[in-house]
XYZ file of N, CA and C in Angstrom:
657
model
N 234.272 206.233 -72.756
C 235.462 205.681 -72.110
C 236.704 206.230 -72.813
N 237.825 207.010 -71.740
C 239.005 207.457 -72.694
C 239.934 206.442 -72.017
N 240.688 206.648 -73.396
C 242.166 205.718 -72.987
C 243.029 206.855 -73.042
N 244.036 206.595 -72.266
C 245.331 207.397 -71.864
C 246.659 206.972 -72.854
N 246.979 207.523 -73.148
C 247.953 206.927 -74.524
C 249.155 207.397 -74.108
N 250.341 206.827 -73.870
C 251.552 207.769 -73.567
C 251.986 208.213 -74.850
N 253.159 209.402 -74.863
C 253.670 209.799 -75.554
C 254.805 208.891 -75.791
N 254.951 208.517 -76.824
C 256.087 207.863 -77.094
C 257.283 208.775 -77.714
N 258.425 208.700 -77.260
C 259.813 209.077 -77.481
C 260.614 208.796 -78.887
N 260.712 209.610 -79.850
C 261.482 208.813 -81.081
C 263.058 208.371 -80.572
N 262.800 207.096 -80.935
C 264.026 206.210 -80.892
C 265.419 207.358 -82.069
N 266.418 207.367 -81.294
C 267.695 207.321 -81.989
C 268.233 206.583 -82.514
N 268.287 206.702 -83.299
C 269.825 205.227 -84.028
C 270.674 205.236 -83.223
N 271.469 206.556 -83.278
C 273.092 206.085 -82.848
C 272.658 206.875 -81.063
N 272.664 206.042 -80.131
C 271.959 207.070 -78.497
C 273.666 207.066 -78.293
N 274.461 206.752 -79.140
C 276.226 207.552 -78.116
C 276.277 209.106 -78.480
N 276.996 209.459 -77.971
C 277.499 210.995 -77.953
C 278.122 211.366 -78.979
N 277.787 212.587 -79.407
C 278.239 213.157 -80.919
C 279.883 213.069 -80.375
N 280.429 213.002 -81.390
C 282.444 213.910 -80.790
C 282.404 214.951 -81.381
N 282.693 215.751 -80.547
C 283.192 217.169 -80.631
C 284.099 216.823 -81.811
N 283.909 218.084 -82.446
C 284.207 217.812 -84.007
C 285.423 218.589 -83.690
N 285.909 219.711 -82.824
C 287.031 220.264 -82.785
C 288.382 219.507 -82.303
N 288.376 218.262 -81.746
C 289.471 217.229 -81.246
C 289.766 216.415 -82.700
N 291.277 216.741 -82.018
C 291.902 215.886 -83.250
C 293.105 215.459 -83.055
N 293.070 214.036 -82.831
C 294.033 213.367 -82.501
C 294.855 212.155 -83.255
N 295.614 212.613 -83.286
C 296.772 211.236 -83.907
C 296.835 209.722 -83.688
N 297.380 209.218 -83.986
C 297.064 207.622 -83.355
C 299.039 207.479 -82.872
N 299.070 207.137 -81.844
C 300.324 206.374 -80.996
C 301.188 206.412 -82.404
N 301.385 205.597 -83.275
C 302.924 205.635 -83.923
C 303.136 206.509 -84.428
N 301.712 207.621 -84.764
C 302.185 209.437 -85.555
C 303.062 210.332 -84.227
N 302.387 209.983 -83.216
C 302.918 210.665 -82.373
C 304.376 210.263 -81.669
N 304.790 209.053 -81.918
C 306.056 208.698 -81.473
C 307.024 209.094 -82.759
N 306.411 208.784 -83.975
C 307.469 209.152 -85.072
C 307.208 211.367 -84.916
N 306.385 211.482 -84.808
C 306.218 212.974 -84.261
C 307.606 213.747 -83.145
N 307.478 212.493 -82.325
C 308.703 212.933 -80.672
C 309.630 213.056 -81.730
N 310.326 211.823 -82.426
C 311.576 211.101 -83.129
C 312.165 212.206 -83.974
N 311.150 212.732 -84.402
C 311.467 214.111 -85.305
C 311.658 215.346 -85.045
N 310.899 215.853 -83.944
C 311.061 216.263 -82.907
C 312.502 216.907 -82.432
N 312.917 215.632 -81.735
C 314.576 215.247 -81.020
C 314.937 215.672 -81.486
N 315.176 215.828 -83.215
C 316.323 215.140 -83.988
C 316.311 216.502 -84.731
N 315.299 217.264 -84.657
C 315.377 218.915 -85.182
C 316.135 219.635 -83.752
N 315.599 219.641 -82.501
C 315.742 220.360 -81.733
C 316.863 220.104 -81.343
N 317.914 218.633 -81.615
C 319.355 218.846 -81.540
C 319.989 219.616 -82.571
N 319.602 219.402 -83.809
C 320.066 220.019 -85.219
C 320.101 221.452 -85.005
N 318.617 222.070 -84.866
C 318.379 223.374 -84.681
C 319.218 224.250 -83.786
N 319.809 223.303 -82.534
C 320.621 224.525 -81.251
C 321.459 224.745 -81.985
N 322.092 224.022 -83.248
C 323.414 224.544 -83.802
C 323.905 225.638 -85.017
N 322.051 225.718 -85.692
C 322.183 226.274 -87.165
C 321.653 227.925 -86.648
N 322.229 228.492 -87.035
C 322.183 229.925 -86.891
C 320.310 230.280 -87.527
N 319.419 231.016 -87.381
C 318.355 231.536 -88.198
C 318.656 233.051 -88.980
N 318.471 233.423 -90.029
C 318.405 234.503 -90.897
C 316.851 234.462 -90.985
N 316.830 235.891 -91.488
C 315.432 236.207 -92.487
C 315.928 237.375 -93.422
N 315.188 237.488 -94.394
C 315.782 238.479 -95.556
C 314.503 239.834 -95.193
N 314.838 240.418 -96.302
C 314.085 242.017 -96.142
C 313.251 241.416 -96.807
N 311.574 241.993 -97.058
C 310.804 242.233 -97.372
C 310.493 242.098 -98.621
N 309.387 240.620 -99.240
C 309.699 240.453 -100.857
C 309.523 241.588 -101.700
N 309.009 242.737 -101.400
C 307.973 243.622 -101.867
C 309.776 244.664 -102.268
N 310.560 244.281 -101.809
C 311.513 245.000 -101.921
C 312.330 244.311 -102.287
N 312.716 242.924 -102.820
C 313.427 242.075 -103.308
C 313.756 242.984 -104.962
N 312.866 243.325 -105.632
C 312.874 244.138 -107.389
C 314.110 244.761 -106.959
N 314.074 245.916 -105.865
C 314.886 246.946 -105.805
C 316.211 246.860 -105.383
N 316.089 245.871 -103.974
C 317.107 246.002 -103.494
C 317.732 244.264 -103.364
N 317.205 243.560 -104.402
C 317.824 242.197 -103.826
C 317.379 241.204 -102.727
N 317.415 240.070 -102.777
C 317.542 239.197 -101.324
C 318.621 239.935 -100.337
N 318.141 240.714 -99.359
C 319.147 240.764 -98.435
C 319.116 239.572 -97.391
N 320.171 238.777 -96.851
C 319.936 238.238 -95.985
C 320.418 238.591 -94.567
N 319.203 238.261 -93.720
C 319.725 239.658 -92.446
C 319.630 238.130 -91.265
N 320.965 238.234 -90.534
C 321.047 237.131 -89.394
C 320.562 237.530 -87.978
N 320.043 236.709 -87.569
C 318.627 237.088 -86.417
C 319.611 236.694 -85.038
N 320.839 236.250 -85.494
C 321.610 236.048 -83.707
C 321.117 234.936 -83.061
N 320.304 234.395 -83.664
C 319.713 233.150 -82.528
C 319.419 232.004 -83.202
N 319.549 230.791 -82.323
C 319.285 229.024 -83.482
C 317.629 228.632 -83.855
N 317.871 228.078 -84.723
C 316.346 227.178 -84.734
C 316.073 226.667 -83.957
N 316.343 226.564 -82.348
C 315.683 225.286 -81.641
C 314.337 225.554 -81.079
N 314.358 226.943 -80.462
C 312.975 227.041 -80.693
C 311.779 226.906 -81.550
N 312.275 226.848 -82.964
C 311.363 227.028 -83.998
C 311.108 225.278 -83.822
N 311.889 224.341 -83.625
C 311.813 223.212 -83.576
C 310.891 222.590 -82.342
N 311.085 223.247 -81.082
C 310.316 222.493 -80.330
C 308.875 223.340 -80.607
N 308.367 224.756 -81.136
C 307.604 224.736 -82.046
C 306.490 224.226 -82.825
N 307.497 223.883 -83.702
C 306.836 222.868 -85.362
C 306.185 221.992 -84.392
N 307.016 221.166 -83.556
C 306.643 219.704 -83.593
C 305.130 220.031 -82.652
N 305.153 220.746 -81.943
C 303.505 221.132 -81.139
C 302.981 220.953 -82.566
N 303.027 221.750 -83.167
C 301.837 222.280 -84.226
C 301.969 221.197 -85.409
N 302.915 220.405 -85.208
C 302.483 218.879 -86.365
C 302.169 217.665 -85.177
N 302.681 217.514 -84.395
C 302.516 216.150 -83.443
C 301.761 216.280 -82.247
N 301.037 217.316 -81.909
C 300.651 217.240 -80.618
C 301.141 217.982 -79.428
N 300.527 217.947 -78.502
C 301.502 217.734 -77.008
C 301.759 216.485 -76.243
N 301.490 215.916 -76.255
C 302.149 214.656 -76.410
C 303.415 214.194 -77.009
N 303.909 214.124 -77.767
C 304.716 214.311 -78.807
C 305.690 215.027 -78.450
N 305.103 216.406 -78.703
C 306.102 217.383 -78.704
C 306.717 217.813 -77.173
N 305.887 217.144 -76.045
C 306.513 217.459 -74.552
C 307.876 216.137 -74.631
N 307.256 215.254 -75.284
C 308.300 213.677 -74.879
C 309.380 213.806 -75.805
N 309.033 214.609 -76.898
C 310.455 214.990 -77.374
C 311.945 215.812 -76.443
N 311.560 217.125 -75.927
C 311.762 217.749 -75.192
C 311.841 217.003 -73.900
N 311.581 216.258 -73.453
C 311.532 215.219 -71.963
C 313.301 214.709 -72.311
N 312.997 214.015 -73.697
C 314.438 212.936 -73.996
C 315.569 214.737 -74.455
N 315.328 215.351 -74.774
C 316.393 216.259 -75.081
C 317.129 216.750 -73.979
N 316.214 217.369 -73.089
C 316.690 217.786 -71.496
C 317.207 216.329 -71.215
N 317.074 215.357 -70.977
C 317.667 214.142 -70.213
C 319.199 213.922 -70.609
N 318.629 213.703 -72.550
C 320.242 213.897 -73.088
C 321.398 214.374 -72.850
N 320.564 215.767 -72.761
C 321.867 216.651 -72.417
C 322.040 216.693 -71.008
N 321.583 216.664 -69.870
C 321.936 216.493 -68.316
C 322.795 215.249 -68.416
N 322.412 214.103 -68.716
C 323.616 212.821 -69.104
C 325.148 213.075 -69.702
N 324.997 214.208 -70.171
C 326.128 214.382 -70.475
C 326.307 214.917 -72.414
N 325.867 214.494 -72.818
C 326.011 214.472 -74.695
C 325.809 215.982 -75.046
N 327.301 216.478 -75.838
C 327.119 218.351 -75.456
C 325.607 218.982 -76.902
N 324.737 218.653 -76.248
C 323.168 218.703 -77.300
C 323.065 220.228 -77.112
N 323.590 221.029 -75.861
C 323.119 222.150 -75.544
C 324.115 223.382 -75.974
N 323.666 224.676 -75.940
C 324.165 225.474 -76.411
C 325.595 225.692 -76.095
N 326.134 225.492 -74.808
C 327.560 225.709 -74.307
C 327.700 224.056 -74.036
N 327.221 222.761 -74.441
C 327.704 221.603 -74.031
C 326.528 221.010 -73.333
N 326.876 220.306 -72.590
C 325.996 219.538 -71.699
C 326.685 218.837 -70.489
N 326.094 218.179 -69.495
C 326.217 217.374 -68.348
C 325.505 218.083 -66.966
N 325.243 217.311 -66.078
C 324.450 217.636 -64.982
C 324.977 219.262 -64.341
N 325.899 219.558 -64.982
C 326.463 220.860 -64.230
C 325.595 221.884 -64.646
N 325.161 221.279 -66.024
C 324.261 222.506 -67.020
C 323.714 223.527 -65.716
N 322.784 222.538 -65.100
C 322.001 223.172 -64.277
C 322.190 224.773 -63.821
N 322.771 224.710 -63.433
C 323.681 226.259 -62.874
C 324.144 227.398 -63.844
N 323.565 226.770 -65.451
C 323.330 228.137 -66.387
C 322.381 228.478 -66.199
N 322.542 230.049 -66.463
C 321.311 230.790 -66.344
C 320.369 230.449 -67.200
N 321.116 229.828 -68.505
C 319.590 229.333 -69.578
C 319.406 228.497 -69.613
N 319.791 227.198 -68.419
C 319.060 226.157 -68.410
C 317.276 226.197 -67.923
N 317.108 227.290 -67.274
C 315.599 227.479 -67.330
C 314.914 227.467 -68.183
N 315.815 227.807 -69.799
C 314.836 228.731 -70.889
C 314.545 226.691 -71.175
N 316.002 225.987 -71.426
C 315.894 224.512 -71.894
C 314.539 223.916 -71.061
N 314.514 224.355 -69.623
C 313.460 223.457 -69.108
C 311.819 223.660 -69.963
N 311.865 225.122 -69.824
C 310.973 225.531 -70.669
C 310.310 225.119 -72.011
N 310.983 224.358 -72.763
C 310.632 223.688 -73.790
C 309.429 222.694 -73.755
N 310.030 221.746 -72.356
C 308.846 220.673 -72.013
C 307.433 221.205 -72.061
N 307.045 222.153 -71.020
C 305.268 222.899 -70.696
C 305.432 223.983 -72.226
N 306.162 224.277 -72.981
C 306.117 224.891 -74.263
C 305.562 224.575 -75.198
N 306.242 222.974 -75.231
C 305.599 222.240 -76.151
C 304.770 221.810 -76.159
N 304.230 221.310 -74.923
C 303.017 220.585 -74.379
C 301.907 221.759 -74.576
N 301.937 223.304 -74.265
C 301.228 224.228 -74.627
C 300.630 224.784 -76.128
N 301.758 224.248 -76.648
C 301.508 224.925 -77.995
C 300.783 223.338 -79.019
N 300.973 222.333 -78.536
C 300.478 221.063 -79.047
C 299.195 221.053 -78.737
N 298.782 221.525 -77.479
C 297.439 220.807 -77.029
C 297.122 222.020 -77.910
N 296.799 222.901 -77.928
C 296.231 224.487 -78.877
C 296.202 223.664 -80.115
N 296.966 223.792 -80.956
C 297.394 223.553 -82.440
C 296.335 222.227 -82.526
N 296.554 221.187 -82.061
C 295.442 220.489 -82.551
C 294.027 220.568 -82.158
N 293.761 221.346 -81.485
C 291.936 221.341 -81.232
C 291.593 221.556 -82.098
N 291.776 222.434 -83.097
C 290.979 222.311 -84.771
C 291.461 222.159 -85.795
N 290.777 221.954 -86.779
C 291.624 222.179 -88.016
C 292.511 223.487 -88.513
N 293.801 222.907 -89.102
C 294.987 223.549 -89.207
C 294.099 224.919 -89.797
N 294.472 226.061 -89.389
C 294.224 227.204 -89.371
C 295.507 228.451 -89.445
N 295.835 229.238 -90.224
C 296.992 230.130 -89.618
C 296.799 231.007 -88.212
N 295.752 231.372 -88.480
C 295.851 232.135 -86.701
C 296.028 231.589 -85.757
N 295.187 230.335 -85.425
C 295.454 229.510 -84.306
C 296.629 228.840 -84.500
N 297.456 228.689 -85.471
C 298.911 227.883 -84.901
C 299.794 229.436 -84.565
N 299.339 230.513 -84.883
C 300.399 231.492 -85.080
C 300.297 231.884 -83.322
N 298.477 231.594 -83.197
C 298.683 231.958 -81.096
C 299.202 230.479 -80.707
N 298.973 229.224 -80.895
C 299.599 227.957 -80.382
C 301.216 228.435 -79.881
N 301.778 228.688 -81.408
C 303.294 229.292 -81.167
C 303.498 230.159 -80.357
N 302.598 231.212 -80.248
C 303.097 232.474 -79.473
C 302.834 232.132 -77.763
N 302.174 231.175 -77.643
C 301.622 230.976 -76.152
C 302.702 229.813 -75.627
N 303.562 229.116 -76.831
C 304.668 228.127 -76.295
C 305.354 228.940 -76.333
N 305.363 229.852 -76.937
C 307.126 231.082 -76.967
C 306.754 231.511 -75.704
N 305.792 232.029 -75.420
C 305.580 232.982 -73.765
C 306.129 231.772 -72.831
N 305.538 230.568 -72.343
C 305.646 229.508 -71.769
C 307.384 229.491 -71.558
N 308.026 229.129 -72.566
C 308.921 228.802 -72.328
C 310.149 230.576 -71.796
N 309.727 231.196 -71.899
C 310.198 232.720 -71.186
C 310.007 232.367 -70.100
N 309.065 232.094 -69.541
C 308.283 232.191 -67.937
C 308.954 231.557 -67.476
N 309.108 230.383 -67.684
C 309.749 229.329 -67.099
C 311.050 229.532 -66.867
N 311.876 230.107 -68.269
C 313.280 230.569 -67.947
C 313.457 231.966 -67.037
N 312.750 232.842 -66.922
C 312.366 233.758 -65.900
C 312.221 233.002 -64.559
N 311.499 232.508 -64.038
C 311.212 232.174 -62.773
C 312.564 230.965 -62.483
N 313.037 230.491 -63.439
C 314.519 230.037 -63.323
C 315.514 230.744 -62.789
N 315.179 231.707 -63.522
C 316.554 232.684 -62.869
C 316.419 233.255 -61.864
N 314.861 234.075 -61.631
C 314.796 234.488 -60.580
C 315.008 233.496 -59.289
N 314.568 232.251 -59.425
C 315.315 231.090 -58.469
C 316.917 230.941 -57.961
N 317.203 231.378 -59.200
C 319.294 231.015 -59.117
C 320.067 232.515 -58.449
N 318.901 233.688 -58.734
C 319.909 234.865 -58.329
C 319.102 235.186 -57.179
N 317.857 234.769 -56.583
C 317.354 235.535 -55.536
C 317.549 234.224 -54.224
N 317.445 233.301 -54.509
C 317.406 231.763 -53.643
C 318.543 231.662 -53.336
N 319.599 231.356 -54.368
C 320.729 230.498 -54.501
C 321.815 231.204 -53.780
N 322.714 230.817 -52.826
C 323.526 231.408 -53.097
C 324.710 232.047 -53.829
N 324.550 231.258 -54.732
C 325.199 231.946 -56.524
C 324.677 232.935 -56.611
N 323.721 233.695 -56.322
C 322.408 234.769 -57.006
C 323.619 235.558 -56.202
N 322.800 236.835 -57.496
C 323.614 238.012 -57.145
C 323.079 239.065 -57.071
N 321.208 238.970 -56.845
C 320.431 239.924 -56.206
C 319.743 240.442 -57.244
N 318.964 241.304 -56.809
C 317.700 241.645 -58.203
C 317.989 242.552 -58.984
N 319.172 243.673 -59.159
C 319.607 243.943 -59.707
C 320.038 243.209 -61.505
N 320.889 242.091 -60.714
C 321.665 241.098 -61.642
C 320.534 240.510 -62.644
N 319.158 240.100 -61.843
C 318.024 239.677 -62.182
C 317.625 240.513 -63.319
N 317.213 241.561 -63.073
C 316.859 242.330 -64.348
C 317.653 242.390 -65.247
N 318.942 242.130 -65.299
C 319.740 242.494 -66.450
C 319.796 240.972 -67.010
N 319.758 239.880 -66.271
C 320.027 238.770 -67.155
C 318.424 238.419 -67.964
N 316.616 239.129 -66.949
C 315.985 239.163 -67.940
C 315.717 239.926 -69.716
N 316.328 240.974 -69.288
C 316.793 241.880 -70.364
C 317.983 241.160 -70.950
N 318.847 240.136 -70.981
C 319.921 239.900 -71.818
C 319.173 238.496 -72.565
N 318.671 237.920 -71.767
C 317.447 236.598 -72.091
C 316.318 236.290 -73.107
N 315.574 237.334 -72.342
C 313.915 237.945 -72.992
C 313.847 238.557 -73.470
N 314.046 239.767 -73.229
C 313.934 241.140 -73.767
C 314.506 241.219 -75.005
N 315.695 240.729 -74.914
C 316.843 241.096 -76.148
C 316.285 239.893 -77.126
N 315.703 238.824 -76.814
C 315.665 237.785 -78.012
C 314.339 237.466 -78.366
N 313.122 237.968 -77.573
C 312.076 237.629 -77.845
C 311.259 238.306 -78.843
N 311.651 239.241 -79.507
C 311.544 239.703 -80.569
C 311.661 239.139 -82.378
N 313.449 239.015 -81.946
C 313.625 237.839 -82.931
C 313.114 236.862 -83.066
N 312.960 236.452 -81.750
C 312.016 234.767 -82.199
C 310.636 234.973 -82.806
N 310.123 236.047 -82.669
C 308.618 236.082 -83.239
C 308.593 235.559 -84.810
N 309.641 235.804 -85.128
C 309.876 235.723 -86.858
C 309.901 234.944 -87.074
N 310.748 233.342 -85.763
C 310.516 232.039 -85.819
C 309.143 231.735 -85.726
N 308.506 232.472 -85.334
C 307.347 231.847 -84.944
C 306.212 231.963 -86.008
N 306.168 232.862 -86.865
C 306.184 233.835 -88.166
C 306.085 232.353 -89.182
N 307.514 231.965 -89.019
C 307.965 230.770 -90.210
C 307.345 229.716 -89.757
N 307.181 228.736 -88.580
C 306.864 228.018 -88.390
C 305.312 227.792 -88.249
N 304.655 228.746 -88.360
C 302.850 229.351 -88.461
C 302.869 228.796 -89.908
N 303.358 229.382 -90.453
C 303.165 228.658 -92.146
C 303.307 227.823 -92.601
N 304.652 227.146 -92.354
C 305.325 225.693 -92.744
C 304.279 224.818 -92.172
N 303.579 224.851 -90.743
C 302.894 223.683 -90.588
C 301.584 224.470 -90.483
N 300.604 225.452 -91.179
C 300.099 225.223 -91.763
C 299.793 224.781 -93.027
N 300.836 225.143 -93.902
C 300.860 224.447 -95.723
C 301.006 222.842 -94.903
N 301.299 222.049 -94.555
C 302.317 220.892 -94.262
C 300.618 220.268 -93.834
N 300.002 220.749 -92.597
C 298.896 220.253 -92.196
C 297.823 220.035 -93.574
N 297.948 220.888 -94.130
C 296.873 220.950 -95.306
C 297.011 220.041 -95.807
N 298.604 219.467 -96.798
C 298.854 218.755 -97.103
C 298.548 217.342 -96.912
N 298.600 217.082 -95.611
C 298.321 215.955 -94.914
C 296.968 215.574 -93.828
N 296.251 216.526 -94.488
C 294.538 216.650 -94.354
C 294.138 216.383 -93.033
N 295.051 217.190 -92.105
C 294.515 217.131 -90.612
C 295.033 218.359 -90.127
């Protein structure tokens, strides 16, 4: 006489789902004191000029030179805050900055109030919001790393081009303000072309600062 025996199944302890070990998320008051800081650079920043010097390797010979890059920290600011707070964070920062300044409070490069609209670089400002939100969600999927915040940054720097691109191309090809595709290419070349270079260097500085900064603060 045989008996039939089932196979029995080893029991799990824990039967929930592993977490993906690459998510990493903040808890609600990091990320609101994250926005707060945020704001409060990316108003500061439209106003302070950025430098970078020559090359330490050449500091013996020739000194700190300090060489001025023509353009503000605010990019480097909406930036940082992706790559320390999130996207979350760093879009709702950028949400209250654009609002600010459409209300009126001169936060923006030539001032502010609802008229903004009708600069050509109010596209690049809109751009900040999906910038930040781009370069936040990146930056935190793993642990702080230099390469991956250095593409986080570089994929919010592209983001926020695009956006000010397809801005303009809106205002000079749509609008009747536009002054045809001609005009178009030259204000992308006075925009992009001419500044997106320099900013890499922001992007350069801010790859480091919040990687040392992340380390620091063991996330």
């Amino acid at each position: 006489m045989s008996i039939n025996r089932r196979a029995r199944r080893p029991r799990t302890a824990n039967p929930q789902k592993p977490r993906r070990q690459n998510e990493r998320r903040l808890s609600f008051p990091h990320q609101l004191a994250w926005a707060a800081i945020g704001l409060v650079l990316t108003i500061g920043g439209t106003f302070i000029e950025a430098s970078a010097t020559n090359f330490p390797w050449q500091w013996s010979e020739q000194g700190v030179v300090v060489i001025p890059l023509k353009i503000s920290f605010q990019i480097a600011a909406v930036l940082f805050v992706g790559c320390m707070g999130g996207a979350k964070a760093a879009a709702l920062s950028q949400v209250v900055y654009v609002l600010l300044g459409l209300i009126g409070l001169p936060i923006f490069t030539q001032g502010g109030g609802p008229g903004y609209i009708q600069e050509l670089t109010f596209g690049y400002i809109l751009g900040f919001i999906p910038g930040a939100w781009i370069c936040g969600s990146l930056a935190l999927r793993a642990k702080a790393q230099l390469e991956s915040l250095a593409f986080s940054c570089l994929c919010g720097l592209a983001m926020i081009h695009l956006t000010g691109i397809t801005y303009l191309a809106g205002l000079q090809l749509l609008s009747p303000i536009g002054e045809g595709l001609m005009a178009l290419i030259g204000d992308i070349i006075r925009y992009s072309v001419h500044f997106f270079p320099r900013q890499l260097v922001l992007v350069c500085t801010v790859s480091v600062l919040s990687f040392c900064l992340r380390r620091i603060m063991f996330y």
